[in-house]
mmCIF file with all atom_site columns, C-alpha atoms and ligand atoms in Angstrom:
data_model
loop_
_atom_site.group_PDB
_atom_site.id
_atom_site.type_symbol
_atom_site.label_atom_id
_atom_site.label_alt_id
_atom_site.label_comp_id
_atom_site.label_asym_id
_atom_site.label_entity_id
_atom_site.label_seq_id
_atom_site.pdbx_PDB_ins_code
_atom_site.Cartn_x
_atom_site.Cartn_y
_atom_site.Cartn_z
_atom_site.occupancy
_atom_site.B_iso_or_equiv
_atom_site.pdbx_formal_charge
_atom_site.auth_seq_id
_atom_site.auth_comp_id
_atom_site.auth_asym_id
_atom_site.auth_atom_id
_atom_site.pdbx_PDB_model_num
ATOM   1   C CA  . MET A 1 1  ? 95.464 277.197 -181.263 1.00 0.00 ? 1  MET A CA  1
ATOM   2   C CA  . GLY A 1 2  ? 95.201 273.552 -180.132 1.00 0.00 ? 2  GLY A CA  1
ATOM   3   C CA  . ASP A 1 3  ? 92.013 271.540 -180.470 1.00 0.00 ? 3  ASP A CA  1
ATOM   4   C CA  . SER A 1 4  ? 91.117 271.612 -176.777 1.00 0.00 ? 4  SER A CA  1
ATOM   5   C CA  . GLU A 1 5  ? 91.679 275.375 -176.610 1.00 0.00 ? 5  GLU A CA  1
ATOM   6   C CA  . MET A 1 6  ? 89.541 275.746 -179.715 1.00 0.00 ? 6  MET A CA  1
ATOM   7   C CA  . LEU A 1 7  ? 86.790 273.578 -178.183 1.00 0.00 ? 7  LEU A CA  1
ATOM   8   C CA  . GLU A 1 8  ? 86.732 275.738 -175.082 1.00 0.00 ? 8  GLU A CA  1
ATOM   9   C CA  . LYS A 1 9  ? 86.594 278.910 -177.152 1.00 0.00 ? 9  LYS A CA  1
ATOM   10  C CA  . GLN A 1 10 ? 83.673 277.624 -179.260 1.00 0.00 ? 10 GLN A CA  1
ATOM   11  C CA  . ARG A 1 11 ? 81.816 276.545 -176.119 1.00 0.00 ? 11 ARG A CA  1
ATOM   12  C CA  . ASN A 1 12 ? 82.310 279.962 -174.584 1.00 0.00 ? 12 ASN A CA  1
ATOM   13  C CA  . GLU A 1 13 ? 80.778 281.464 -177.719 1.00 0.00 ? 13 GLU A CA  1
ATOM   14  C CA  . ILE A 1 14 ? 77.835 279.048 -177.469 1.00 0.00 ? 14 ILE A CA  1
ATOM   15  C CA  . ASP A 1 15 ? 77.376 280.033 -173.799 1.00 0.00 ? 15 ASP A CA  1
ATOM   16  C CA  . GLU A 1 16 ? 77.173 283.677 -174.847 1.00 0.00 ? 16 GLU A CA  1
ATOM   17  C CA  . LEU A 1 17 ? 74.667 282.918 -177.619 1.00 0.00 ? 17 LEU A CA  1
ATOM   18  C CA  . ASP A 1 18 ? 72.584 280.800 -175.241 1.00 0.00 ? 18 ASP A CA  1
ATOM   19  C CA  . LYS A 1 19 ? 72.411 283.783 -172.906 1.00 0.00 ? 19 LYS A CA  1
ATOM   20  C CA  . GLN A 1 20 ? 70.959 285.849 -175.756 1.00 0.00 ? 20 GLN A CA  1
ATOM   21  C CA  . LEU A 1 21 ? 68.629 282.997 -176.743 1.00 0.00 ? 21 LEU A CA  1
ATOM   22  C CA  . VAL A 1 22 ? 67.232 282.808 -173.199 1.00 0.00 ? 22 VAL A CA  1
ATOM   23  C CA  . ALA A 1 23 ? 66.534 286.554 -173.204 1.00 0.00 ? 23 ALA A CA  1
ATOM   24  C CA  . LEU A 1 24 ? 64.819 286.277 -176.608 1.00 0.00 ? 24 LEU A CA  1
ATOM   25  C CA  . PHE A 1 25 ? 62.920 283.160 -175.541 1.00 0.00 ? 25 PHE A CA  1
ATOM   26  C CA  . GLU A 1 26 ? 61.638 284.960 -172.468 1.00 0.00 ? 26 GLU A CA  1
ATOM   27  C CA  . LYS A 1 27 ? 60.508 287.978 -174.507 1.00 0.00 ? 27 LYS A CA  1
ATOM   28  C CA  . ARG A 1 28 ? 58.786 285.681 -177.010 1.00 0.00 ? 28 ARG A CA  1
ATOM   29  C CA  . MET A 1 29 ? 57.053 283.766 -174.204 1.00 0.00 ? 29 MET A CA  1
ATOM   30  C CA  . GLU A 1 30 ? 55.748 287.040 -172.758 1.00 0.00 ? 30 GLU A CA  1
ATOM   31  C CA  . LEU A 1 31 ? 54.136 287.821 -176.119 1.00 0.00 ? 31 LEU A CA  1
ATOM   32  C CA  . VAL A 1 32 ? 52.830 284.261 -176.372 1.00 0.00 ? 32 VAL A CA  1
ATOM   33  C CA  . THR A 1 33 ? 51.237 284.744 -172.924 1.00 0.00 ? 33 THR A CA  1
ATOM   34  C CA  . GLU A 1 34 ? 49.486 287.923 -174.066 1.00 0.00 ? 34 GLU A CA  1
ATOM   35  C CA  . ILE A 1 35 ? 48.255 286.232 -177.252 1.00 0.00 ? 35 ILE A CA  1
ATOM   36  C CA  . GLY A 1 36 ? 47.112 283.239 -175.171 1.00 0.00 ? 36 GLY A CA  1
ATOM   37  C CA  . ASN A 1 37 ? 45.056 285.554 -172.951 1.00 0.00 ? 37 ASN A CA  1
ATOM   38  C CA  . ILE A 1 38 ? 43.457 287.226 -175.990 1.00 0.00 ? 38 ILE A CA  1
ATOM   39  C CA  . LYS A 1 39 ? 42.629 283.802 -177.421 1.00 0.00 ? 39 LYS A CA  1
ATOM   40  C CA  . GLN A 1 40 ? 41.069 282.681 -174.161 1.00 0.00 ? 40 GLN A CA  1
ATOM   41  C CA  . LYS A 1 41 ? 39.026 285.884 -173.827 1.00 0.00 ? 41 LYS A CA  1
ATOM   42  C CA  . ASN A 1 42 ? 37.734 285.615 -177.391 1.00 0.00 ? 42 ASN A CA  1
ATOM   43  C CA  . ASN A 1 43 ? 37.318 281.861 -177.403 1.00 0.00 ? 43 ASN A CA  1
ATOM   44  C CA  . LEU A 1 44 ? 39.810 281.424 -180.245 1.00 0.00 ? 44 LEU A CA  1
ATOM   45  C CA  . PRO A 1 45 ? 41.689 278.188 -180.932 1.00 0.00 ? 45 PRO A CA  1
ATOM   46  C CA  . ILE A 1 46 ? 45.277 277.955 -179.706 1.00 0.00 ? 46 ILE A CA  1
ATOM   47  C CA  . PHE A 1 47 ? 46.560 276.315 -182.868 1.00 0.00 ? 47 PHE A CA  1
ATOM   48  C CA  . ASP A 1 48 ? 46.743 278.651 -185.857 1.00 0.00 ? 48 ASP A CA  1
ATOM   49  C CA  . GLU A 1 49 ? 48.146 276.583 -188.699 1.00 0.00 ? 49 GLU A CA  1
ATOM   50  C CA  . SER A 1 50 ? 48.334 279.359 -191.290 1.00 0.00 ? 50 SER A CA  1
ATOM   51  C CA  . ARG A 1 51 ? 50.259 281.591 -188.869 1.00 0.00 ? 51 ARG A CA  1
ATOM   52  C CA  . GLU A 1 52 ? 52.678 278.750 -188.077 1.00 0.00 ? 52 GLU A CA  1
ATOM   53  C CA  . ILE A 1 53 ? 53.340 278.195 -191.781 1.00 0.00 ? 53 ILE A CA  1
ATOM   54  C CA  . VAL A 1 54 ? 54.158 281.907 -192.201 1.00 0.00 ? 54 VAL A CA  1
ATOM   55  C CA  . VAL A 1 55 ? 56.468 281.905 -189.144 1.00 0.00 ? 55 VAL A CA  1
ATOM   56  C CA  . ILE A 1 56 ? 58.382 278.852 -190.384 1.00 0.00 ? 56 ILE A CA  1
ATOM   57  C CA  . GLU A 1 57 ? 58.591 279.946 -194.038 1.00 0.00 ? 57 GLU A CA  1
ATOM   58  C CA  . ARG A 1 58 ? 59.816 283.408 -193.116 1.00 0.00 ? 58 ARG A CA  1
ATOM   59  C CA  . ALA A 1 59 ? 62.421 282.097 -190.670 1.00 0.00 ? 59 ALA A CA  1
ATOM   60  C CA  . VAL A 1 60 ? 63.754 279.567 -193.170 1.00 0.00 ? 60 VAL A CA  1
ATOM   61  C CA  . SER A 1 61 ? 63.908 282.159 -195.955 1.00 0.00 ? 61 SER A CA  1
ATOM   62  C CA  . ARG A 1 62 ? 66.225 284.297 -193.818 1.00 0.00 ? 62 ARG A CA  1
ATOM   63  C CA  . LEU A 1 63 ? 68.924 281.657 -193.573 1.00 0.00 ? 63 LEU A CA  1
ATOM   64  C CA  . LYS A 1 64 ? 72.183 282.282 -195.387 1.00 0.00 ? 64 LYS A CA  1
ATOM   65  C CA  . ASP A 1 65 ? 73.104 278.606 -195.458 1.00 0.00 ? 65 ASP A CA  1
ATOM   66  C CA  . PRO A 1 66 ? 70.317 276.540 -197.098 1.00 0.00 ? 66 PRO A CA  1
ATOM   67  C CA  . SER A 1 67 ? 71.624 273.296 -195.622 1.00 0.00 ? 67 SER A CA  1
ATOM   68  C CA  . TYR A 1 68 ? 70.205 274.469 -192.254 1.00 0.00 ? 68 TYR A CA  1
ATOM   69  C CA  . LYS A 1 69 ? 66.682 274.735 -193.721 1.00 0.00 ? 69 LYS A CA  1
ATOM   70  C CA  . PRO A 1 70 ? 65.144 271.451 -192.473 1.00 0.00 ? 70 PRO A CA  1
ATOM   71  C CA  . TYR A 1 71 ? 66.724 272.011 -189.051 1.00 0.00 ? 71 TYR A CA  1
ATOM   72  C CA  . ALA A 1 72 ? 65.534 275.604 -188.712 1.00 0.00 ? 72 ALA A CA  1
ATOM   73  C CA  . SER A 1 73 ? 62.090 274.484 -189.834 1.00 0.00 ? 73 SER A CA  1
ATOM   74  C CA  . CYS A 1 74 ? 62.123 271.795 -187.140 1.00 0.00 ? 74 CYS A CA  1
ATOM   75  C CA  . PHE A 1 75 ? 63.387 274.292 -184.551 1.00 0.00 ? 75 PHE A CA  1
ATOM   76  C CA  . PHE A 1 76 ? 60.464 276.677 -185.139 1.00 0.00 ? 76 PHE A CA  1
ATOM   77  C CA  . LYS A 1 77 ? 57.960 273.845 -185.318 1.00 0.00 ? 77 LYS A CA  1
ATOM   78  C CA  . ASP A 1 78 ? 59.186 272.502 -181.975 1.00 0.00 ? 78 ASP A CA  1
ATOM   79  C CA  . LEU A 1 79 ? 59.228 276.009 -180.526 1.00 0.00 ? 79 LEU A CA  1
ATOM   80  C CA  . MET A 1 80 ? 55.566 276.425 -181.421 1.00 0.00 ? 80 MET A CA  1
ATOM   81  C CA  . THR A 1 81 ? 54.754 273.021 -179.947 1.00 0.00 ? 81 THR A CA  1
ATOM   82  C CA  . ILE A 1 82 ? 56.183 274.400 -176.707 1.00 0.00 ? 82 ILE A CA  1
ATOM   83  C CA  . THR A 1 83 ? 54.313 277.712 -176.957 1.00 0.00 ? 83 THR A CA  1
ATOM   84  C CA  . LYS A 1 84 ? 51.004 275.930 -177.610 1.00 0.00 ? 84 LYS A CA  1
ATOM   85  C CA  . LYS A 1 85 ? 51.652 273.685 -174.612 1.00 0.00 ? 85 LYS A CA  1
ATOM   86  C CA  . TYR A 1 86 ? 52.269 276.773 -172.505 1.00 0.00 ? 86 TYR A CA  1
ATOM   87  C CA  . GLN A 1 87 ? 49.139 278.526 -173.827 1.00 0.00 ? 87 GLN A CA  1
ATOM   88  C CA  . ARG A 1 88 ? 47.130 275.408 -172.985 1.00 0.00 ? 88 ARG A CA  1
ATOM   89  C CA  . SER A 1 89 ? 48.516 275.504 -169.436 1.00 0.00 ? 89 SER A CA  1
ATOM   90  C CA  . LEU A 1 90 ? 47.218 279.110 -169.162 1.00 0.00 ? 90 LEU A CA  1
ATOM   91  C CA  . PHE A 1 91 ? 43.755 277.959 -170.265 1.00 0.00 ? 91 PHE A CA  1
ATOM   92  C CA  . GLU A 1 92 ? 43.724 275.352 -167.501 1.00 0.00 ? 92 GLU A CA  1
ATOM   93  C CA  . GLU A 1 93 ? 44.365 277.875 -164.710 1.00 0.00 ? 93 GLU A CA  1
HETATM 94  O O1  . PRE B 2 .  ? 50.382 283.837 -183.274 1.00 0.00 ? 1  PRE B O1  1
HETATM 95  C C1  . PRE B 2 .  ? 49.715 283.149 -182.492 1.00 0.00 ? 1  PRE B C1  1
HETATM 96  O O2  . PRE B 2 .  ? 48.493 282.981 -182.645 1.00 0.00 ? 1  PRE B O2  1
HETATM 97  C C2  . PRE B 2 .  ? 50.346 282.506 -181.342 1.00 0.00 ? 1  PRE B C2  1
HETATM 98  O O3  . PRE B 2 .  ? 49.670 282.009 -180.463 1.00 0.00 ? 1  PRE B O3  1
HETATM 99  C C3  . PRE B 2 .  ? 51.831 282.386 -181.316 1.00 0.00 ? 1  PRE B C3  1
HETATM 100 C C4  . PRE B 2 .  ? 52.322 281.094 -181.962 1.00 0.00 ? 1  PRE B C4  1
HETATM 101 C C5  . PRE B 2 .  ? 53.885 281.184 -181.912 1.00 0.00 ? 1  PRE B C5  1
HETATM 102 O O4  . PRE B 2 .  ? 54.485 280.635 -180.992 1.00 0.00 ? 1  PRE B O4  1
HETATM 103 O O5  . PRE B 2 .  ? 54.438 281.868 -182.794 1.00 0.00 ? 1  PRE B O5  1
HETATM 104 C C6  . PRE B 2 .  ? 51.817 279.925 -181.184 1.00 0.00 ? 1  PRE B C6  1
HETATM 105 C C7  . PRE B 2 .  ? 50.759 279.152 -181.588 1.00 0.00 ? 1  PRE B C7  1
HETATM 106 C C8  . PRE B 2 .  ? 50.059 279.328 -182.859 1.00 0.00 ? 1  PRE B C8  1
HETATM 107 O O6  . PRE B 2 .  ? 49.696 278.119 -183.463 1.00 0.00 ? 1  PRE B O6  1
HETATM 108 C C9  . PRE B 2 .  ? 50.809 280.222 -183.771 1.00 0.00 ? 1  PRE B C9  1
HETATM 109 C C10 . PRE B 2 .  ? 51.855 280.997 -183.363 1.00 0.00 ? 1  PRE B C10 1
#
């Protein structure tokens, strides 16, 4: 297979994975919404540092390739920055 064929094939695989990621992201956001509503109802803080540490540590520990560790850690940290931002937007409604 030539390089440009290979590139197209890899990008098609990424497109397929992104489709799955969007579905998972949406499911996760639905849960984040429910948790956000519980937090609002019970006057709980949005940021839960100990929970975030657990989420990141567990995710990183599941990697097969340890060289991805700092990147996976960053990915989950950024993801939770986004979820907190979204939960805050719910509080403002
Ligand atoms: O578990 C919670 O309390 C959530 O609100 C979810 C979540 C997450 O996205 O995983 C978001 C914000 C918190 O700081 C911790 C975790």
